[in-house]
Short mmCIF file of C-alpha atoms in Angstrom, two decimals:
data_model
loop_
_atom_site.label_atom_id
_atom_site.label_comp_id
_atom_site.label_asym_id
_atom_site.label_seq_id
_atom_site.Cartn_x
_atom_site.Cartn_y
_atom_site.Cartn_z
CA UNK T 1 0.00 0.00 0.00
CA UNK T 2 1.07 3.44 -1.27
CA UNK T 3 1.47 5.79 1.74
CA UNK T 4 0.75 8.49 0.31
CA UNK T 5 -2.70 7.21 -0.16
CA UNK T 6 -3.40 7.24 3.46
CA UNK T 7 -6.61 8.96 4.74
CA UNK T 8 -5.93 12.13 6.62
CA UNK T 9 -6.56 11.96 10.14
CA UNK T 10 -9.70 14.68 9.44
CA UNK T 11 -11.37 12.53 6.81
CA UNK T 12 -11.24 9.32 9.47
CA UNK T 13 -13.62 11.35 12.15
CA UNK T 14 -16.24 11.11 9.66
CA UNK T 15 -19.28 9.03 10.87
CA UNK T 16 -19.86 6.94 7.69
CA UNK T 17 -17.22 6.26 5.01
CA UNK T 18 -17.63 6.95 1.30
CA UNK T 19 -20.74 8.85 2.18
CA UNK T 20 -21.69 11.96 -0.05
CA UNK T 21 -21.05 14.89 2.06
CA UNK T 22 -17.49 13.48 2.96
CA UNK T 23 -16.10 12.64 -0.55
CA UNK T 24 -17.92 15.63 -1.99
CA UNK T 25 -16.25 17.84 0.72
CA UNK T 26 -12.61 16.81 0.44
CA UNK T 27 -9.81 16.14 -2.18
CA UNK T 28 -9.60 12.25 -2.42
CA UNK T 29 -5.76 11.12 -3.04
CA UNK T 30 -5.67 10.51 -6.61
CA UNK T 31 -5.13 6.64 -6.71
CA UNK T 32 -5.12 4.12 -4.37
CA UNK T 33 -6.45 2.14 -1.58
CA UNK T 34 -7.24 2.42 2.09
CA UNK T 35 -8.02 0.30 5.18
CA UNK T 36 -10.39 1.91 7.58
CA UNK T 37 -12.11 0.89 10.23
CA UNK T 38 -13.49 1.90 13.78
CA UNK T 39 -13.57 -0.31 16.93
CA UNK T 40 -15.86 -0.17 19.24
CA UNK T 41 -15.94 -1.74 22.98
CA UNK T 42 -18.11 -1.31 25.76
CA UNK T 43 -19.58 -2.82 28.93
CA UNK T 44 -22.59 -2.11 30.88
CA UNK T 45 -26.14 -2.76 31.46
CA UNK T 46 -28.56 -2.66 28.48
CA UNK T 47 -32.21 -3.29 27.78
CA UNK T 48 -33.75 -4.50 24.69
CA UNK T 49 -32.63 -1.56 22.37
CA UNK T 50 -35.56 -2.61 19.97
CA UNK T 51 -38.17 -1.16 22.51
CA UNK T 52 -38.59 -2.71 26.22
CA UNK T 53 -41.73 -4.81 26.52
CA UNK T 54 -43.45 -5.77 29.93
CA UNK T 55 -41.02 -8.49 30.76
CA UNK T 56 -37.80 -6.95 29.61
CA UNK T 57 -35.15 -6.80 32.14
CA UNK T 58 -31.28 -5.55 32.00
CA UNK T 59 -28.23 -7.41 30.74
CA UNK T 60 -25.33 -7.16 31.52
CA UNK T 61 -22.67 -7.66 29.08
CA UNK T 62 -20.07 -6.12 26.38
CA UNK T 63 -21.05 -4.63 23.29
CA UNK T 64 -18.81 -3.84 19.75
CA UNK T 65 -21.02 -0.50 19.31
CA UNK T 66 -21.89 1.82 22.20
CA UNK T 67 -21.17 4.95 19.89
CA UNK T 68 -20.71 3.26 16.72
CA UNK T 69 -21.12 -0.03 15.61
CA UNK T 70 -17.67 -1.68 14.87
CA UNK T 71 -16.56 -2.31 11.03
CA UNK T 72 -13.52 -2.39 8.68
CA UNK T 73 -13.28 -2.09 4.89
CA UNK T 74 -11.57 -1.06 2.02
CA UNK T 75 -12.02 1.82 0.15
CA UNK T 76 -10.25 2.88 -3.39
CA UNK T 77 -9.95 5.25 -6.09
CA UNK T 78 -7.92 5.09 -9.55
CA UNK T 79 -7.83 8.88 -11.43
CA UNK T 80 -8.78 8.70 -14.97
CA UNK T 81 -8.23 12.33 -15.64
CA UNK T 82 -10.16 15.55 -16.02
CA UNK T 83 -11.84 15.14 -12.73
CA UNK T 84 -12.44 11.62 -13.16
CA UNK T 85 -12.15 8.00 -11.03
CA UNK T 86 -13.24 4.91 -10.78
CA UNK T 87 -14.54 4.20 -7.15
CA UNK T 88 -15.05 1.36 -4.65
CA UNK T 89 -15.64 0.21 -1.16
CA UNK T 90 -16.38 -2.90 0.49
CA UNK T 91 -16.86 -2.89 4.15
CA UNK T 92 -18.14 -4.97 7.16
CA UNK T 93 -19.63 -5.17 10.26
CA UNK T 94 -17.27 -6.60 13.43
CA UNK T 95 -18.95 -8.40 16.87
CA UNK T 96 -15.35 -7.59 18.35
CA UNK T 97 -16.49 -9.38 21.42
CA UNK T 98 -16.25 -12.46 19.92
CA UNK T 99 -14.59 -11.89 16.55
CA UNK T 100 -17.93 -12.57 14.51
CA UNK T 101 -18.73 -10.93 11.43
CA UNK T 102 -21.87 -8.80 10.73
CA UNK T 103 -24.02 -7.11 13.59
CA UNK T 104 -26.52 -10.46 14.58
CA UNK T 105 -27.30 -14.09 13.76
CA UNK T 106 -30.77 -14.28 11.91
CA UNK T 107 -33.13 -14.19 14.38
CA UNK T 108 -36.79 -14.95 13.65
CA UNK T 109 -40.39 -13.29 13.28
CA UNK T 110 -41.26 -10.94 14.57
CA UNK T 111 -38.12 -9.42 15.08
CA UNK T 112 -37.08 -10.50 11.27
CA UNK T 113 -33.80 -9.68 10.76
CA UNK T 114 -31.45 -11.42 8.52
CA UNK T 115 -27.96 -12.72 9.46
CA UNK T 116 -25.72 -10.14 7.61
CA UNK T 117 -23.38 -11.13 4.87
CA UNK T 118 -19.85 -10.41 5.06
CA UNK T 119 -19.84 -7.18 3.15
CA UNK T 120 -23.59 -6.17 4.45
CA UNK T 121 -21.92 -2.97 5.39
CA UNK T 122 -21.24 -1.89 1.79
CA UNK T 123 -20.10 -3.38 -0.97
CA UNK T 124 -20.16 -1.24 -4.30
CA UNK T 125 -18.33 0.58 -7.52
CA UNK T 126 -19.40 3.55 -8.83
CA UNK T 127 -17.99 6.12 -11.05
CA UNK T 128 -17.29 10.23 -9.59
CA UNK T 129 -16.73 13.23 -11.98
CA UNK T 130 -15.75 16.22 -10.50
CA UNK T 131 -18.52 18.51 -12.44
CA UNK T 132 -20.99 16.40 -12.33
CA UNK T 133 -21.67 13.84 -9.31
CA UNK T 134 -21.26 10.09 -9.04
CA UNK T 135 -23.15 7.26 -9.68
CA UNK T 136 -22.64 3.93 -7.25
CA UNK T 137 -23.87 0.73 -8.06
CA UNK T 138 -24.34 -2.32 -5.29
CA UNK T 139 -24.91 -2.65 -1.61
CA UNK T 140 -25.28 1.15 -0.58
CA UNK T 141 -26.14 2.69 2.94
CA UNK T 142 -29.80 4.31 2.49
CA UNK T 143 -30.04 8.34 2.40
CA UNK T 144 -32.69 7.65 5.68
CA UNK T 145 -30.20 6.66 7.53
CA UNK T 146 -27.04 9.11 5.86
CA UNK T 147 -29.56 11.84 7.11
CA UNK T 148 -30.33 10.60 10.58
CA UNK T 149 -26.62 9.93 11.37
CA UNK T 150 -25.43 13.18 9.93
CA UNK T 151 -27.70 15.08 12.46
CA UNK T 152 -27.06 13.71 15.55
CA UNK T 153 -25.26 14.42 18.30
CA UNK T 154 -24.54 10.42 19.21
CA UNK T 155 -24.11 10.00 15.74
CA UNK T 156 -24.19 6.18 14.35
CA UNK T 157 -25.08 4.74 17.28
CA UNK T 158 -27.75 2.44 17.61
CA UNK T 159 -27.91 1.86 21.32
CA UNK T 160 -28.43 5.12 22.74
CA UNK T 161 -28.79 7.64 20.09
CA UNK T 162 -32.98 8.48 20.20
CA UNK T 163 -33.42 9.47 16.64
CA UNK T 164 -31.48 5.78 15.18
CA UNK T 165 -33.14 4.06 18.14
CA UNK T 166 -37.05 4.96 17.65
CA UNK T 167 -36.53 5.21 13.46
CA UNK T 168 -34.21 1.58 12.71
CA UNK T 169 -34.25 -0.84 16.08
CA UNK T 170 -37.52 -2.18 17.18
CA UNK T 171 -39.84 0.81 14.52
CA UNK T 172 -42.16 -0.39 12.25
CA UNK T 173 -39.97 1.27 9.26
CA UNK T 174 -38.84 -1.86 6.48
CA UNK T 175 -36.10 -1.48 4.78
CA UNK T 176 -33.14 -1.29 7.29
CA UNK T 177 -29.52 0.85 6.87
CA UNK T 178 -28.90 -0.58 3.58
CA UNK T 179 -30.43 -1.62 0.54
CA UNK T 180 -29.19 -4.52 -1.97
CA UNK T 181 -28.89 -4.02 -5.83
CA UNK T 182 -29.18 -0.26 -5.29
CA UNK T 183 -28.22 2.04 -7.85
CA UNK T 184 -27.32 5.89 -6.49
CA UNK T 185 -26.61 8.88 -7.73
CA UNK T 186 -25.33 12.01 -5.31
CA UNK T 187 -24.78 15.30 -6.96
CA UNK T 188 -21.96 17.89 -6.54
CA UNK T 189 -22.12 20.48 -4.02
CA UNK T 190 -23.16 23.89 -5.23
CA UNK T 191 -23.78 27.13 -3.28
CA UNK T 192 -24.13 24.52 -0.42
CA UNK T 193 -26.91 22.42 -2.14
CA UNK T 194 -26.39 18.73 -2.87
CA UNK T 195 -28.57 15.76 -3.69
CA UNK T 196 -28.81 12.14 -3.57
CA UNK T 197 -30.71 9.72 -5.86
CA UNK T 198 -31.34 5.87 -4.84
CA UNK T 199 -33.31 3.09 -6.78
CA UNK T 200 -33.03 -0.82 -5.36
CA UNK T 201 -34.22 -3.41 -8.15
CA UNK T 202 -36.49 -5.95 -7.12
CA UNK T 203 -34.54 -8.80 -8.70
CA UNK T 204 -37.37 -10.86 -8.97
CA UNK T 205 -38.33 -10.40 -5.29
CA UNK T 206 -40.84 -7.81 -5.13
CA UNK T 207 -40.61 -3.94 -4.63
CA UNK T 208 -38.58 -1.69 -5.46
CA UNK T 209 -37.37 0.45 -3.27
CA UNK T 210 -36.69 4.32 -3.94
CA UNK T 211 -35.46 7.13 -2.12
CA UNK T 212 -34.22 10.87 -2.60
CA UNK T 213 -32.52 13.65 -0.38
CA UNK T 214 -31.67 16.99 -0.32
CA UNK T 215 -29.15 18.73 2.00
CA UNK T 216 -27.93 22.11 2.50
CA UNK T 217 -24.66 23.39 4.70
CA UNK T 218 -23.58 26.58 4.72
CA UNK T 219 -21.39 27.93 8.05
CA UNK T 220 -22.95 27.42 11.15
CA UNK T 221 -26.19 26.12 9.88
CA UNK T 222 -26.95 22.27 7.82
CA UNK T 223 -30.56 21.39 7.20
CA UNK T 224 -31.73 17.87 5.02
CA UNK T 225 -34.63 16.21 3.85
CA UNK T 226 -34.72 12.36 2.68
CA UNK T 227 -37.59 10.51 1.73
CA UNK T 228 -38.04 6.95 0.79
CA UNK T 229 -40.31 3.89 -0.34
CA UNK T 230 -39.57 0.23 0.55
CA UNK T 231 -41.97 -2.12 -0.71
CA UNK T 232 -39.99 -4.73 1.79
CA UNK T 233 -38.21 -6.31 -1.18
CA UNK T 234 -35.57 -6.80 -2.09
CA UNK T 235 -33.95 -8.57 1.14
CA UNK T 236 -32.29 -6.17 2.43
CA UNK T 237 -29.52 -6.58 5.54
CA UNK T 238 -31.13 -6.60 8.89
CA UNK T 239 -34.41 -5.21 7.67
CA UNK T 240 -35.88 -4.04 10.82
CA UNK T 241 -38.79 -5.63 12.55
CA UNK T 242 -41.48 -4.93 10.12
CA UNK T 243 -42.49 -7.23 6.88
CA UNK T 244 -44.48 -4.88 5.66
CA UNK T 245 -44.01 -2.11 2.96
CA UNK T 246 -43.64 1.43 4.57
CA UNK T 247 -42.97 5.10 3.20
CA UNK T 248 -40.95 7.55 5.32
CA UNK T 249 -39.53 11.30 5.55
CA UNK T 250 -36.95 13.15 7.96
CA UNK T 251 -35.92 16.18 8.01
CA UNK T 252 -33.23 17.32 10.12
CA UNK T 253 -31.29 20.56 10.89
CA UNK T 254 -28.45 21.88 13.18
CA UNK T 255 -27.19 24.77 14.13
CA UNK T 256 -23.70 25.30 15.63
CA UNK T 257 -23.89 28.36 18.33
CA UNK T 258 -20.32 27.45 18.97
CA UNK T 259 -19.37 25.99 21.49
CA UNK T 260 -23.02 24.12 21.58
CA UNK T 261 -23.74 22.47 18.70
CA UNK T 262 -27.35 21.81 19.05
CA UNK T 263 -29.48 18.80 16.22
CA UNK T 264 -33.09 18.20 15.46
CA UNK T 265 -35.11 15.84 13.24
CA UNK T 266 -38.88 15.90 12.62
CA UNK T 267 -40.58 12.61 10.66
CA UNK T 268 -43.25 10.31 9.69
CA UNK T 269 -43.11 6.50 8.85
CA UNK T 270 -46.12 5.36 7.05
CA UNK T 271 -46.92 1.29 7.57
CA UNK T 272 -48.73 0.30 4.52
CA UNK T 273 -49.32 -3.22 5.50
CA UNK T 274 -48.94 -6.15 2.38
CA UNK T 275 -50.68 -6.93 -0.36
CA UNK T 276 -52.98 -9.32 1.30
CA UNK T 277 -53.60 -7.01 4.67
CA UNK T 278 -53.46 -3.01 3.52
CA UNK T 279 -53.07 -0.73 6.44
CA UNK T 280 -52.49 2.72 6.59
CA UNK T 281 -50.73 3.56 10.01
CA UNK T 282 -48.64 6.44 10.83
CA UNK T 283 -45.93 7.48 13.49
CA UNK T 284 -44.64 10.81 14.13
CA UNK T 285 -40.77 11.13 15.31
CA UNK T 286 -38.88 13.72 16.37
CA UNK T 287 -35.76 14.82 18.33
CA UNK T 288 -33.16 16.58 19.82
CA UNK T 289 -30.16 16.12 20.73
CA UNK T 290 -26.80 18.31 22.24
CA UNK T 291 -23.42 18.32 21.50
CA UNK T 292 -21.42 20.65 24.31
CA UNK T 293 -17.51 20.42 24.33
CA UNK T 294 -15.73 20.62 27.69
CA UNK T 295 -11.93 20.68 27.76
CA UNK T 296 -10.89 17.63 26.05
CA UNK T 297 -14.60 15.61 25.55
CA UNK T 298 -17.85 16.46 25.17
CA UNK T 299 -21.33 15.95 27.12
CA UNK T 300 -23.88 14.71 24.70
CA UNK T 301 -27.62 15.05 25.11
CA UNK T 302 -30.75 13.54 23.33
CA UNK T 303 -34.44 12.84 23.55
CA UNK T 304 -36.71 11.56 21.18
CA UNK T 305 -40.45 10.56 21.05
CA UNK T 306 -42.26 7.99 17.97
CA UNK T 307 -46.49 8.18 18.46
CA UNK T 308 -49.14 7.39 16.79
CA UNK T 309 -52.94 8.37 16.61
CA UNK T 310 -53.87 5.03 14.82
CA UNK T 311 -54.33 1.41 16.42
CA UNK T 312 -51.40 -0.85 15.68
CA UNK T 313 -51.88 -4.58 15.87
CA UNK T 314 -51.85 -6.11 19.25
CA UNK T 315 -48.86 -7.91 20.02
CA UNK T 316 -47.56 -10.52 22.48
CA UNK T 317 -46.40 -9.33 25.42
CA UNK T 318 -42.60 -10.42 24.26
CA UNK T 319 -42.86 -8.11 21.23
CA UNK T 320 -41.34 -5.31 20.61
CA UNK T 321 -43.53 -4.10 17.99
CA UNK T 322 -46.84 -2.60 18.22
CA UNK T 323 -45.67 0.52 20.54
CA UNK T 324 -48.62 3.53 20.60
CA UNK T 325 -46.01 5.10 21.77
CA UNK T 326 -41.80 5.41 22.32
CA UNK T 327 -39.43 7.88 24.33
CA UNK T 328 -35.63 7.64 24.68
CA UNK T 329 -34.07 9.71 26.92
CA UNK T 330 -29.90 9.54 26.64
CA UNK T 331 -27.20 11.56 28.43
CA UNK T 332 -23.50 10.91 28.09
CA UNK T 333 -19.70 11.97 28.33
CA UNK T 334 -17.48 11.64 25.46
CA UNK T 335 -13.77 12.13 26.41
CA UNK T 336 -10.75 12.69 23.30
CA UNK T 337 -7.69 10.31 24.33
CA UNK T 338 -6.33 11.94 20.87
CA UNK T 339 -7.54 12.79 16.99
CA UNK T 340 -8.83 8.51 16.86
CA UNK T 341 -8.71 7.20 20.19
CA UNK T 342 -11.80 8.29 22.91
CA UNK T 343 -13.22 6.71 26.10
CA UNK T 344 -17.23 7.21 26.51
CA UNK T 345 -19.84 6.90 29.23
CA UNK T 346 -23.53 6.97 28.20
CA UNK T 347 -26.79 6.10 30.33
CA UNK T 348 -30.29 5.94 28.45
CA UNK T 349 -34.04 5.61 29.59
CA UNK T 350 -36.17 3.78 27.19
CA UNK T 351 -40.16 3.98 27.79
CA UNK T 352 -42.92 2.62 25.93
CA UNK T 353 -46.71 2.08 25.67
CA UNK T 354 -47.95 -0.85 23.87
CA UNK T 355 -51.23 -1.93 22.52
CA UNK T 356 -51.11 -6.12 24.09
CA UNK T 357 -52.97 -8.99 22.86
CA UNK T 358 -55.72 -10.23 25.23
CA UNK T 359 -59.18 -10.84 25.69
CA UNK T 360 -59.67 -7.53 25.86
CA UNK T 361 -56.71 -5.27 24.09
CA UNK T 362 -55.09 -3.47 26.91
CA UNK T 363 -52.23 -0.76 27.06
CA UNK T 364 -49.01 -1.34 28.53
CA UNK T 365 -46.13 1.05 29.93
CA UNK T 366 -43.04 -0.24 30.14
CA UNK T 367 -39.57 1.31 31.37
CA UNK T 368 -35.80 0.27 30.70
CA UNK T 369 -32.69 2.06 31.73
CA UNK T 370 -29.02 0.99 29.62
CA UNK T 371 -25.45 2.10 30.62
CA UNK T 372 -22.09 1.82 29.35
CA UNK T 373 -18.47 1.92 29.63
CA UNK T 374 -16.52 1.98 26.50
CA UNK T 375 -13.98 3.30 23.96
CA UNK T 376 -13.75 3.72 20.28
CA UNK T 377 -10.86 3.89 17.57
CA UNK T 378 -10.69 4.87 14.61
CA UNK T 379 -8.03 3.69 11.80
#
């Protein structure tokens, strides 16, 4: 490996790699190939991030993604001239506690979430010109989830950040963090203004899936919208715990008062139902969330709230789906051991009301409280 094709230490604090607003923003070496990666340990005291039920209780154990969930890849470029190169990355998930690849097993309904495959992370090749955007083709994070992680004070995480928790782990949104057999086009940046493209063929499985954002940062001040349409095919990598077909939009916005950098995001996810069973339920999110820096860390902040006016289904009293309602409530200390390396603390309170089967429907409040110990690297 070429060392001058090294990612700067800057480009490596970025949340996600490859996505548009950090290739768009920066001058990518002009051939080559990278390893990157962040690791992620932690111990503590969780509940069921997907949404506590009535007989959830803490575990303790050690996670691989307190504030981001641990992966490595590979990431490339080859100039071509005039503004030109090819483009690739291929990237996966890492259980660092044990060494395992991908973020779970398959586990069953209702919870319906596929074992991930190696590269479930990403794996694609695309095409960038510097007038006029890029085009990716192949496994591709989805611009939902580019615009929740982008506007967030906890970032990636899908423990304790509110906005990932109540709109990816235990929601009724299909379609998960990726999408297979994507094709997606993101713009150049002009005046500020950029915008992203995605289509996911069916391949003979149903759907497709379709999506579109548009984000503006200028100084102080970033605001995005995304929208999308998953018509639960194709399989897609840990697909969330609904089988149904869903629409959704987010917008976010943040504003940096320096030194609080303060985050907000305001949605709707749309269950449709199937084919066979139409429905036509819909749950309002929205959060905020706090970024303060203190010496050499940060305290981070963030609440968020999913309801619904509609009925959902009744659902065991095991489920996780089925919530009227959801609030996460997280608080935390992030502390800078240098430019890569940081140690973490984070405590979250998870509370729901769900609509349980029995003879008579009843509602249910439940409460959860998670905490952890960790530290992340970058590389």
């Amino acid at each position: 490996m070429n060392p001058s094709t090294q990612l700067a230490p800057a480009l490596m604090l970025g949340l996600i790699g490859a996505l548009p607003w950090q290739t768009q923003a920066q001058t990518a070496p002009a051939s080559g190939v990278q390893i990157f990666g962040v690791i992620d340990a932690a111990v503590g005291s969780v509940t069921s991030p997907s949404g506590v039920n009535a007989l959830d209780k803490p575990v303790n154990k050690q996670l691989s993604g307190g504030l981001s969930t641990s992966n490595w890849g590979l990431r490339g470029q080859e100039d071509l001239g005039e503004g030109r190169q090819a483009i690739f990355e291929l990237s996966s998930f890492i259980r660092n506690e044990s060494g395992a690849a991908g973020r779970s097993d398959a586990l069953p309904a209702p919870v319906n979430v596929a074992a991930d495959p190696y590269f479930s992370r990403a794996a694609w090749l695309g095409l960038s010109d510097a007038r006029l955007g890029r085009v990716r083709l192949g496994n591709i994070t989805t611009l939902l989830f580019t615009n929740s992680v982008t506007s967030n004070a906890l970032g990636d995480s899908t423990t304790f950040s509110p906005i990932n928790l109540l709109t990816f782990v235990g929601s009724p949104l299909s379609g998960g963090t990726a999408w297979a057999n994507s094709v997606v086009y993101d713009s150049p940046v002009r005046a500020g203004l950029s915008g992203s493209l995605a289509y996911a063929a069916s391949q003979n499985l149903g759907g497709p899936n379709s999506a579109a954002r548009l984000a503006y940062a200028q100084g102080a001040f970033n605001s995005s919208l995304a929208w999308q349409s998953v018509n639960r095919n194709p399989v897609t990598f840990a697909d969330g715990t609904s089988s149904n077909d869903t629409r959704a939009w987010q917008w976010a916005a943040s504003y940096d008062f320096s030194p609080l950098k303060v985050f907000g995001h305001l949605g709707q996810t749309q269950n449709r139902g199937t084919a066979a069973a139409p429905q036509a339920v819909r749950y309002r999110v929205w959060d905020l969330s706090a970024s303060l820096p203190i010496g050499a860390g940060r305290w981070l902040a963030g609440y968020g709230s999913r309801t619904t006016g509609n009925t959902p289904t009744a659902v065991a009293a095991t489920a996780a789906g089925g919530n009227v309602s959801r609030k996460v409530l997280t608080l935390g200390y992030d502390h800078y051991l240098s430019a890569r390396t940081e140690v973490y603390v984070l405590a979250s309170q998870d509370q729901t009301r769900t609509r349980q089967q029995a003879a008579t429907p009843v509602l249910v409040n439940a409460t959860g409280h998670s905490f952890a110990v960790g530290i992340r690297h970058r590389f």
